[in-house]
C-alpha cells in the first residue's frame, strides 16, 4: 500500500486548446503508464485520455478521464478535464474531489476566458495549484507577460521557478532556479532528462531571476529572510519547503515552463507535483483525515451508465473499502453492498481488492446520484456537494421514427443521470421533448451520441434561450385561503413581502407569537418555491427573489400543510404582479481571437448583436476582443465569424450573467 503522504490526487485544467491533453499524454509516457505517445490530432489512435470517438473526431476533451501513474516514489491519480466551457461540469466535479491541480496556460495567449473560469472553480473549492506555461515553442511565446497576467487578471501570487533557455523555435529547455541547473530533454521523445551547467550567456539573467524568486518566497519564511539579509546561500531544502507551505495555504502559485508537444519540461512538472502539491493528509474534508482505520466516508462525484449497470466514481476521504462491505447513502438512507471496485485508466479498468482513504476508484452497480455521500454504519455525515450551473439553451427534439422513441428515452434518461447540467423536460403546450444544456456544442454532442450509441435519429427544433423572470421592487402579500364545502374545509392566512436579492431564492421566517404553527412554515416555503417555477410574464422560471413571511393566522381544524402550501403559491403570484416583474436574458462572455486586419469587422458585428465591447488586447500576430453579448444573438456565430474573417478567427463563449432584456418567442 502506498503511504498516504506519497499520493497526489490532481487534475489538469485549462482554456480549450492550451495543450492539457497533450501534457497528460506526456506525463503518462514519462511515468511508464503508456509506452508510446499518441497525439490529440494527427490521424493515429488519439490521445489516451480522449478515448471517446467523438473526442478524437472533434480534437477536444468532452468527458473527464481518470488514470493512475507512478513518478519515482509518488502515486499520481490524475484527471484530465475538458477545456470547452460547455462541459464545465466535468471540471467542477473533478475539482470538488481533487487535492491539487495543474493550471495549463498558453505561452502566447496567456490568461484566456476559460482560464478565468477554471481559476474561479479552483478558488471555489480551495484547491492548491501549480501553473504550467505550455507551448513555449510557439511564435510569440512570452512567459513573463503570462505571469503578469496571472497577477493582474487572476489575482494570483504567481512566481516563476524556472527561466527559459531560448523561446519560440529556439526553445531548448529550462533553467531550474532552485537547483541552478540547465535542464535539457534529449532522445526521440525527450525521455532523457539531462542536467547541465547554466550557459554562460544566461548566467546573469538566471541569477536575477533567482533573486526575484527568493525575494517573493522570503515573505513566507523568516529563516529565508535572515539568510538573504546576511548574504548567505539559501539551501534548496528550505526553498522547497517554503514553496510547498505557501502553495498549500493558497498564498502562492508556482509557475513552470515547457512545451508538451515538443517533449520539454514535463519531467520538471512531475517533480513539482510530488514536491509542492498536497497529499490526502494535507487536505482535511470536514473532520475526516485520510486514515484507513477510521469509518468509511466517500463522495460519489461522477456516474456512467453502462451495459452492466452504473459505474460510480468515488473519492474515499476516510476508512477502507473492500468488495462485500456495506455502506449507506446519506441522502436516501439506503443500505448499499459494495460489489466490484475498479481502478480506472481512461477507458480501461482493473479490479482491486481494497481501496483506502485518499483513493479515487469506481464502484460497479451502486445505486446513488452524483454528489451523494457514502458512509459506514458507525458514522452519519453528508459532505458538501458540488456547484452545478444552470442550463442556458434549450432544443426541442422528436424521434424521426416511432420505433426510435424508446431508444431515445433510454438515452435521455442515461445522459441526465450522468450529467447534472443536461436537463430533460416536456413542453406543456406542444408536448415536445425539450433538452437543455450549457451551449450548442453540449447539446450537439448528446444528439450525436443518441445516433451513434442508441442507433436512433431525432428531428431537432430551433434553439431556445433559457430566459428567467425576476422582480425589481418590493411588494407585500396578504392572502387568505378559505374554502368550505361541507365537512372539513381549508384555511390558511399568510402575510409578508417579497424583494429583489442577489441569490436565486431566499426564504426568511419572521413569524412570532405562534400566529402560524411551526409545522406549517416548511409548507409555506415549498409553496413559494413551486410558484417560482413559472413567472407571470412569459411563464419562465423566477429567480433573484427573497420572500419574508411575517405573519398570518390558522384554524385549529381546517388548516393543513396543503392549505398553507396553496396559500403561499397564490400569495407569491399576488405580490409578484405588484413587484414590477421583468424578463432576464442570459448574457455570454465572448472572446474572439482574430488577425489584426479583421478587428473592425468583428467589433462591428458584435455591436450589431447588442454586444457590449469590454476591451481588446493586441498580441503578436493577432488581437483578442472581449464582449458581453445576449445568447439569443449568438446562435450560428461560428459560421458568421468564419465568413467575416476568411476562416482565420476563433472564439470561445461562456455564460456571464442574467440581465434585463426582452424574451423572443
XYZ file of C-alpha atoms in Angstrom:
665
model
C 0.000 0.000 0.000
C 1.351 3.427 -0.984
C 1.791 5.710 2.073
C -0.965 8.361 2.113
C 1.688 11.073 2.159
C 3.024 9.869 -1.207
C -0.310 10.133 -3.068
C -1.258 13.108 -5.237
C -4.858 13.422 -6.466
C -4.593 16.095 -9.140
C -6.496 17.483 -12.095
C -5.293 19.232 -15.228
C -7.459 22.197 -16.246
C -7.142 24.948 -18.831
C -8.749 27.030 -21.547
C -9.564 24.970 -24.632
C -6.586 24.242 -26.891
C -3.945 25.069 -24.267
C -2.467 21.586 -24.640
C -3.522 19.896 -21.421
C -4.444 16.541 -23.007
C -1.095 16.586 -24.834
C 0.534 17.277 -21.466
C -1.384 14.382 -19.840
C -0.154 12.057 -22.602
C 3.482 13.012 -21.902
C 3.006 12.572 -18.159
C 1.693 9.054 -18.733
C 4.612 8.291 -21.057
C 7.354 9.547 -18.722
C 5.839 7.717 -15.750
C 5.787 4.464 -17.773
C 1.981 4.181 -17.771
C 1.967 4.076 -21.588
C 4.765 3.093 -23.929
C 4.011 5.211 -26.992
C 2.858 8.803 -27.362
C -0.321 9.476 -29.344
C -1.411 12.967 -30.340
C -4.796 14.656 -29.885
C -4.854 15.322 -33.621
C -2.842 13.573 -36.259
C -4.639 10.530 -37.582
C -3.325 7.995 -35.053
C -5.233 6.244 -32.272
C -5.733 9.542 -30.479
C -4.558 10.595 -27.031
C -5.017 8.039 -24.251
C -7.285 10.260 -22.156
C -9.525 11.219 -25.110
C -10.919 7.735 -25.694
C -14.420 8.573 -26.995
C -14.746 8.532 -30.784
C -16.345 11.986 -30.684
C -13.361 13.319 -28.729
C -10.969 12.013 -31.374
C -13.053 13.471 -34.203
C -13.524 16.905 -32.634
C -9.995 17.051 -31.188
C -11.360 18.155 -27.808
C -11.934 16.607 -24.392
C -15.643 16.026 -23.724
C -15.633 13.960 -20.548
C -13.052 13.947 -17.765
C -10.871 10.855 -17.772
C -9.056 9.343 -14.788
C -5.876 7.323 -14.534
C -3.143 6.395 -12.054
C 0.602 6.532 -12.656
C 3.795 6.352 -10.605
C 6.518 9.022 -10.611
C 9.524 7.932 -8.544
C 8.070 7.200 -5.073
C 4.820 9.150 -5.639
C 1.495 7.759 -6.892
C -0.329 10.313 -9.041
C -4.074 9.885 -9.512
C -4.717 12.096 -12.499
C -7.928 13.512 -14.000
C -7.761 15.263 -17.381
C -10.701 17.675 -17.659
C -12.359 19.368 -20.675
C -11.366 22.897 -21.656
C -14.557 23.769 -23.532
C -16.953 25.720 -21.325
C -19.949 23.628 -22.459
C -18.512 20.720 -20.448
C -17.642 22.782 -17.372
C -19.458 20.365 -15.022
C -16.645 17.867 -15.675
C -14.134 20.395 -14.302
C -16.474 21.308 -11.445
C -16.871 17.763 -10.112
C -13.219 16.868 -10.631
C -12.003 19.870 -8.629
C -14.542 19.057 -5.909
C -12.723 15.812 -5.061
C -9.132 16.548 -6.032
C -6.425 17.699 -3.642
C -4.386 19.756 -6.117
C -4.404 20.922 -9.707
C -2.230 21.971 -12.609
C -3.471 25.036 -14.462
C -2.163 24.999 -18.028
C -1.713 28.329 -19.812
C -0.639 29.022 -23.382
C 2.660 30.928 -23.557
C 1.234 33.027 -26.398
C -2.419 33.609 -25.446
C -1.824 33.681 -21.678
C -4.876 34.129 -19.451
C -7.973 33.459 -21.580
C -11.688 33.458 -20.784
C -11.842 29.828 -19.697
C -8.648 30.319 -17.666
C -10.656 32.793 -15.579
C -13.463 30.249 -15.153
C -11.030 27.496 -14.137
C -9.353 29.860 -11.669
C -12.759 30.660 -10.148
C -13.536 26.933 -9.828
C -10.193 26.214 -8.149
C -10.787 29.053 -5.688
C -14.359 27.848 -5.014
C -13.041 24.504 -3.711
C -9.807 25.889 -2.225
C -7.590 23.749 -4.473
C -3.828 24.486 -4.363
C -2.359 24.641 -7.835
C 0.754 24.831 -9.955
C 0.767 26.699 -13.249
C 2.421 25.240 -16.345
C 3.030 27.718 -19.166
C 2.844 25.467 -22.205
C 3.686 25.986 -25.899
C 6.965 27.781 -25.220
C 7.990 26.734 -28.740
C 5.229 28.803 -30.391
C 5.821 32.099 -32.195
C 5.045 34.934 -29.799
C 5.680 32.929 -26.625
C 6.246 35.268 -23.676
C 6.098 33.592 -20.249
C 6.805 36.851 -18.398
C 3.691 38.554 -19.766
C 1.671 35.433 -18.858
C 2.914 35.626 -15.255
C 1.991 39.316 -15.159
C -1.492 38.484 -16.496
C -1.868 35.888 -13.734
C -1.215 38.676 -11.220
C -3.413 41.264 -12.945
C -6.368 39.207 -14.208
C -6.499 36.306 -11.733
C -5.129 37.961 -8.618
C -2.620 35.145 -8.131
C 0.777 35.441 -6.486
C 2.477 33.699 -9.409
C 6.220 33.072 -9.040
C 8.452 31.643 -11.763
C 10.585 28.738 -10.580
C 12.343 28.458 -13.943
C 13.950 30.609 -16.622
C 13.637 29.687 -20.298
C 16.593 28.642 -22.402
C 15.550 30.324 -25.635
C 11.987 30.706 -26.824
C 9.747 30.136 -29.845
C 11.504 27.856 -32.358
C 14.747 28.209 -30.359
C 13.268 26.935 -27.084
C 15.733 24.307 -25.818
C 14.969 23.760 -22.155
C 14.666 25.455 -18.767
C 16.920 26.705 -16.002
C 15.874 25.358 -12.594
C 16.128 28.426 -10.330
C 16.118 26.286 -7.161
C 18.949 23.912 -8.106
C 20.524 26.365 -10.600
C 20.963 23.794 -13.345
C 20.133 23.904 -17.060
C 17.657 21.134 -17.874
C 17.527 19.658 -21.379
C 15.338 16.901 -22.802
C 17.044 14.614 -25.279
C 16.144 11.397 -27.106
C 13.364 10.780 -29.611
C 10.643 11.732 -27.113
C 12.518 13.896 -24.631
C 12.810 10.944 -22.264
C 16.469 11.693 -21.426
C 16.309 14.414 -18.776
C 19.800 15.909 -18.781
C 21.029 18.462 -16.229
C 23.964 20.649 -17.323
C 25.677 23.832 -16.119
C 23.825 27.056 -16.959
C 25.006 28.525 -20.286
C 27.448 31.391 -19.674
C 25.322 33.790 -21.761
C 22.362 33.251 -19.413
C 24.223 33.344 -16.058
C 23.341 36.945 -15.188
C 19.687 36.612 -16.222
C 19.344 33.364 -14.270
C 20.860 34.941 -11.131
C 18.495 37.915 -11.401
C 15.512 35.585 -11.864
C 16.602 33.509 -8.821
C 16.947 36.649 -6.686
C 13.457 37.742 -7.733
C 12.093 34.282 -6.845
C 13.814 34.238 -3.441
C 12.539 37.740 -2.632
C 8.983 36.597 -3.334
C 9.430 33.412 -1.285
C 11.059 35.169 1.682
C 7.640 36.663 2.539
C 6.679 33.166 3.697
C 9.879 32.225 5.561
C 11.626 34.158 8.327
C 14.596 31.799 8.062
C 14.989 32.606 4.372
C 14.698 36.338 5.065
C 17.527 36.165 7.628
C 19.793 34.260 5.223
C 19.137 36.744 2.418
C 19.827 39.748 4.683
C 23.092 38.144 5.813
C 24.057 37.433 2.195
C 24.233 33.699 2.801
C 23.243 30.896 0.436
C 19.676 29.626 0.837
C 19.629 25.787 0.904
C 17.365 24.173 -1.678
C 15.585 22.120 1.008
C 14.391 25.354 2.649
C 13.260 26.680 -0.743
C 11.276 23.504 -1.478
C 9.627 23.577 1.973
C 8.736 27.255 1.646
C 7.201 26.791 -1.805
C 5.200 23.800 -0.606
C 3.851 25.503 2.517
C 2.862 28.679 0.659
C 1.238 26.643 -2.121
C -0.812 24.575 0.348
C -2.001 27.748 2.091
C -3.149 29.120 -1.319
C -0.803 32.115 -0.946
C 1.476 31.126 -3.836
C 1.167 29.718 -7.342
C 4.484 28.223 -8.519
C 4.965 28.604 -12.282
C 6.853 26.184 -14.540
C 7.611 26.325 -18.265
C 7.708 23.876 -21.137
C 6.365 22.561 -24.405
C 4.418 19.328 -24.017
C 4.199 18.811 -27.789
C 7.989 19.198 -28.113
C 8.557 16.951 -25.049
C 10.264 19.608 -22.941
C 9.716 20.447 -19.263
C 7.232 17.715 -18.348
C 9.555 15.812 -16.009
C 10.173 19.020 -14.033
C 6.407 19.382 -13.682
C 6.088 15.809 -12.370
C 8.775 16.597 -9.787
C 6.918 19.762 -8.798
C 3.648 17.840 -8.384
C 5.392 15.491 -5.938
C 7.223 18.315 -4.153
C 4.591 21.036 -3.832
C 1.034 19.741 -4.259
C -0.879 18.281 -1.272
C -1.341 14.662 -0.313
C -4.682 13.452 1.086
C -3.199 14.018 4.552
C -2.812 17.724 3.806
C -6.439 18.214 2.748
C -8.937 17.665 5.558
C -12.575 17.117 4.474
C -14.839 18.224 7.353
C -13.324 16.466 10.387
C -12.045 13.450 8.446
C -8.358 12.891 7.836
C -7.218 10.291 5.343
C -6.974 7.470 7.886
C -7.663 3.920 6.591
C -8.593 2.826 10.150
C -11.482 5.297 10.547
C -15.122 4.700 9.456
C -15.752 4.978 5.730
C -16.661 8.384 4.263
C -16.699 8.767 0.476
C -18.208 11.117 -2.106
C -19.756 9.933 -5.396
C -18.758 12.606 -7.903
C -19.380 11.093 -11.340
C -21.691 8.467 -12.838
C -21.527 6.492 -16.062
C -24.392 4.210 -17.084
C -23.069 1.196 -18.966
C -24.462 -2.103 -20.231
C -23.655 -3.895 -16.945
C -25.135 -1.115 -14.804
C -23.971 2.102 -13.227
C -20.279 2.893 -12.789
C -19.838 5.321 -9.883
C -16.596 7.251 -9.414
C -15.891 7.940 -5.739
C -13.262 9.731 -3.697
C -12.609 7.999 -0.365
C -11.894 10.511 2.398
C -11.745 8.111 5.320
C -11.657 4.368 6.007
C -11.165 1.276 3.867
C -13.475 -0.349 1.305
C -13.456 -3.961 0.132
C -15.825 -5.937 -2.103
C -18.689 -7.238 0.050
C -18.582 -4.315 2.502
C -21.762 -2.430 3.379
C -22.170 1.363 3.227
C -25.108 3.769 3.492
C -26.260 6.585 1.232
C -26.700 9.650 3.477
C -29.290 11.210 1.144
C -31.607 8.202 0.794
C -30.672 6.262 3.945
C -30.413 3.133 1.797
C -28.005 0.327 2.620
C -25.631 -0.499 -0.252
C -23.381 -3.508 -0.709
C -20.061 -2.967 -2.431
C -19.510 -5.263 -5.392
C -16.551 -4.800 -7.723
C -14.071 -1.979 -7.068
C -12.194 -0.745 -10.114
C -9.130 1.392 -10.681
C -9.627 3.381 -13.874
C -7.120 4.087 -16.639
C -9.038 6.142 -19.242
C -11.407 3.528 -20.729
C -9.582 0.526 -19.227
C -10.369 -0.893 -15.784
C -8.652 -3.191 -13.354
C -10.226 -4.861 -10.316
C -8.780 -4.051 -6.904
C -9.389 -5.938 -3.691
C -9.084 -2.955 -1.373
C -9.407 0.842 -1.631
C -8.387 3.163 1.186
C -8.655 6.782 2.271
C -7.155 9.059 -0.380
C -8.018 6.764 -3.298
C -10.163 7.632 -6.317
C -11.834 4.470 -7.628
C -15.057 3.340 -9.288
C -17.809 1.089 -7.912
C -19.944 -1.181 -10.084
C -23.716 -1.382 -9.631
C -24.159 1.077 -6.741
C -27.480 2.981 -6.769
C -26.696 6.627 -5.993
C -26.616 10.063 -7.576
C -23.745 12.412 -8.325
C -22.894 14.307 -5.122
C -24.135 11.597 -2.713
C -22.138 10.767 0.419
C -21.453 7.089 1.194
C -20.615 6.203 4.791
C -20.314 3.215 7.095
C -22.852 2.461 9.836
C -20.653 3.920 12.598
C -20.960 7.483 11.351
C -23.524 9.892 9.955
C -22.140 12.553 7.632
C -23.152 14.384 4.476
C -20.319 16.009 2.568
C -20.830 19.258 0.706
C -21.888 18.643 -2.899
C -20.676 20.485 -5.981
C -21.773 23.639 -7.758
C -23.985 22.858 -10.762
C -24.515 25.745 -13.208
C -27.969 26.241 -14.728
C -28.506 25.392 -18.441
C -28.792 28.375 -20.801
C -30.018 26.808 -24.062
C -32.916 24.503 -24.946
C -33.751 22.389 -28.021
C -36.931 20.523 -28.889
C -36.306 17.014 -30.231
C -38.635 14.419 -31.750
C -37.759 10.843 -32.792
C -37.773 10.544 -36.606
C -39.464 7.139 -36.330
C -41.960 5.987 -33.739
C -39.949 2.821 -33.134
C -36.991 5.014 -32.055
C -38.952 6.585 -29.179
C -37.937 4.001 -26.572
C -34.253 4.200 -27.523
C -34.308 7.998 -27.376
C -35.998 7.872 -23.953
C -33.341 5.455 -22.657
C -30.564 7.695 -23.975
C -32.011 10.822 -22.380
C -32.528 9.034 -19.050
C -28.905 7.911 -19.076
C -27.453 11.288 -20.101
C -29.492 13.096 -17.469
C -28.188 10.766 -14.728
C -24.594 11.202 -15.880
C -24.591 14.961 -16.461
C -26.271 17.299 -13.922
C -26.154 20.198 -16.430
C -28.175 18.239 -19.012
C -31.916 18.535 -18.344
C -34.924 16.895 -19.976
C -38.485 18.224 -19.778
C -41.763 18.234 -21.704
C -43.223 21.368 -23.290
C -46.754 21.617 -21.813
C -48.085 23.343 -24.959
C -46.624 21.188 -27.765
C -45.878 18.054 -25.694
C -42.451 18.027 -27.362
C -39.377 16.719 -25.524
C -37.035 19.544 -24.528
C -33.331 19.096 -23.810
C -31.397 21.868 -22.084
C -27.669 22.344 -21.651
C -24.710 24.694 -21.425
C -24.354 25.537 -25.130
C -24.854 24.479 -28.727
C -21.890 22.081 -28.745
C -23.043 20.477 -25.487
C -26.418 19.533 -26.991
C -24.956 18.655 -30.418
C -22.690 16.074 -28.769
C -25.635 14.417 -26.994
C -27.717 14.354 -30.192
C -24.799 12.706 -31.975
C -24.440 10.186 -29.133
C -28.155 9.268 -29.462
C -27.449 8.473 -33.115
C -24.225 6.512 -32.568
C -24.804 4.752 -29.262
C -28.557 4.124 -29.495
C -28.991 3.895 -33.290
C -31.814 6.455 -33.225
C -32.348 9.665 -35.198
C -34.153 12.776 -33.954
C -35.557 15.904 -35.566
C -34.206 18.999 -33.870
C -36.095 22.269 -33.499
C -34.587 25.740 -33.347
C -32.604 26.526 -30.193
C -34.406 28.470 -27.492
C -32.863 30.686 -24.843
C -33.380 29.865 -21.169
C -34.869 33.183 -20.077
C -35.735 33.962 -16.455
C -38.139 36.323 -14.731
C -37.425 38.444 -11.670
C -38.739 41.420 -9.709
C -37.343 44.946 -9.494
C -39.015 46.287 -6.341
C -40.510 45.188 -3.027
C -44.178 44.172 -2.827
C -46.325 42.875 0.029
C -48.781 39.990 0.190
C -51.753 39.353 2.468
C -53.514 36.240 1.251
C -56.297 34.320 2.936
C -57.307 30.873 1.629
C -60.756 29.874 2.858
C -62.775 27.023 1.353
C -65.809 25.417 2.920
C -67.930 22.851 1.075
C -69.326 20.595 3.777
C -67.064 18.575 6.040
C -63.501 19.715 6.810
C -62.542 22.904 4.994
C -59.251 24.572 4.044
C -57.923 27.649 5.787
C -54.587 29.435 5.627
C -53.696 33.083 6.055
C -50.208 34.486 5.423
C -48.695 37.967 5.267
C -45.265 39.264 4.324
C -43.374 40.662 1.386
C -41.021 39.816 -1.478
C -37.983 41.819 -2.526
C -35.113 41.539 -5.046
C -31.938 39.746 -3.958
C -28.679 38.524 -5.492
C -29.328 34.838 -4.795
C -31.720 32.588 -6.675
C -34.138 32.241 -3.741
C -34.027 33.228 -0.077
C -36.777 32.408 2.438
C -36.895 34.175 5.798
C -39.323 33.267 8.570
C -40.218 36.233 10.777
C -43.395 34.782 12.242
C -43.602 35.414 16.008
C -46.141 34.617 18.665
C -47.357 31.399 17.054
C -49.701 33.155 14.583
C -48.756 30.302 12.220
C -47.883 26.892 13.667
C -44.241 25.890 13.194
C -45.192 22.748 11.252
C -46.830 24.882 8.538
C -43.734 27.053 7.871
C -41.907 24.477 5.628
C -45.129 24.067 3.626
C -45.156 27.828 3.015
C -41.545 27.735 1.773
C -42.408 24.848 -0.543
C -45.403 26.767 -1.917
C -43.253 29.806 -2.686
C -40.665 27.627 -4.441
C -43.370 25.959 -6.530
C -44.732 29.372 -7.548
C -41.235 30.386 -8.754
C -41.199 27.586 -11.311
C -43.325 29.716 -13.642
C -43.475 33.520 -13.743
C -46.466 35.624 -14.762
C -44.910 37.443 -17.732
C -43.995 34.598 -20.099
C -44.018 31.556 -17.831
C -40.219 31.423 -17.387
C -38.711 30.337 -14.045
C -38.344 33.120 -11.473
C -35.010 33.966 -9.870
C -33.496 36.608 -7.581
C -36.317 36.801 -5.034
C -36.271 36.985 -1.235
C -39.530 36.013 0.481
C -40.163 37.214 4.024
C -43.032 35.530 5.872
C -44.056 37.922 8.652
C -47.372 36.628 9.976
C -50.852 35.272 9.350
C -53.354 33.055 11.110
C -54.587 29.469 11.147
C -57.697 27.462 12.000
C -57.333 24.649 14.564
C -59.345 22.225 12.384
C -59.342 23.454 8.771
C -55.649 24.417 8.487
C -53.178 21.921 6.994
C -49.814 21.784 5.280
C -51.621 21.530 1.943
C -53.652 24.691 2.672
C -50.587 26.760 3.605
C -48.652 25.464 0.603
C -51.521 26.504 -1.705
C -51.847 29.869 0.052
C -48.120 30.566 -0.377
C -48.377 29.767 -4.094
C -51.211 32.267 -4.547
C -49.632 34.875 -2.253
C -46.454 34.836 -4.328
C -48.433 35.405 -7.518
C -50.270 38.271 -5.819
C -47.057 40.034 -4.775
C -45.119 39.182 -7.966
C -47.627 41.079 -10.099
C -47.062 44.203 -7.964
C -43.253 43.943 -7.785
C -42.558 45.311 -11.283
C -41.555 41.946 -12.817
C -39.152 41.822 -15.752
C -37.594 39.342 -18.162
C -33.920 38.379 -17.710
C -31.855 37.071 -20.608
C -28.581 35.130 -20.393
C -25.553 37.219 -21.332
C -22.474 35.429 -22.658
C -18.847 36.453 -22.259
C -17.439 36.158 -25.785
C -13.720 36.178 -26.556
C -12.637 36.374 -30.205
C -9.084 35.833 -31.400
C -8.615 37.390 -34.839
C -5.837 38.705 -37.118
C -5.437 42.452 -36.703
C -6.940 43.309 -40.106
C -10.357 41.955 -39.086
C -10.675 43.720 -35.715
C -13.001 46.447 -37.013
C -15.297 43.952 -38.724
C -15.515 41.696 -35.681
C -16.197 44.562 -33.278
C -18.865 45.995 -35.597
C -20.561 42.614 -35.881
C -20.547 42.093 -32.090
C -22.075 45.543 -31.600
C -24.804 44.713 -34.123
C -25.690 41.720 -31.940
C -26.411 44.048 -28.994
C -22.948 43.286 -27.669
C -21.144 45.400 -25.090
C -17.450 45.613 -26.019
C -15.302 45.154 -22.888
C -11.911 45.750 -24.481
C -9.260 44.261 -26.707
C -5.693 43.100 -26.350
C -3.049 43.215 -29.061
C -0.726 40.226 -29.169
C 1.895 39.222 -31.692
C 0.080 38.465 -34.937
C -3.491 38.781 -33.668
C -5.900 40.582 -31.374
C -8.186 39.329 -28.620
C -11.593 41.037 -28.337
C -13.845 40.569 -25.316
C -17.556 41.406 -25.283
C -20.765 40.587 -23.460
C -23.482 39.526 -25.915
C -27.033 38.211 -25.375
C -27.128 34.465 -26.034
C -30.164 34.955 -28.260
C -27.927 36.799 -30.768
C -25.086 34.247 -30.748
C -26.708 31.266 -32.480
C -24.780 30.358 -35.640
C -21.987 32.783 -34.754
C -19.200 30.380 -35.707
C -20.385 30.367 -39.350
C -20.731 34.156 -39.452
C -17.290 34.658 -37.888
C -15.686 32.380 -40.482
C -17.275 34.465 -43.256
C -16.147 37.749 -41.698
C -12.527 36.672 -41.256
C -11.944 34.220 -44.107
C -11.906 31.411 -41.555
C -8.926 32.892 -39.683
C -10.607 33.833 -36.367
C -11.680 31.641 -33.456
C -13.904 32.355 -30.485
C -14.925 30.985 -27.112
C -18.106 31.741 -25.210
C -19.297 31.148 -21.675
C -22.217 32.222 -19.533
C -21.597 35.507 -17.733
C -24.806 36.634 -16.037
C -28.507 37.399 -16.436
C -29.519 40.954 -17.354
C -32.888 42.607 -18.055
C -33.942 42.039 -21.646
C -36.808 41.078 -23.904
C -37.794 37.451 -24.471
C -38.074 36.483 -28.129
C -40.620 33.730 -28.691
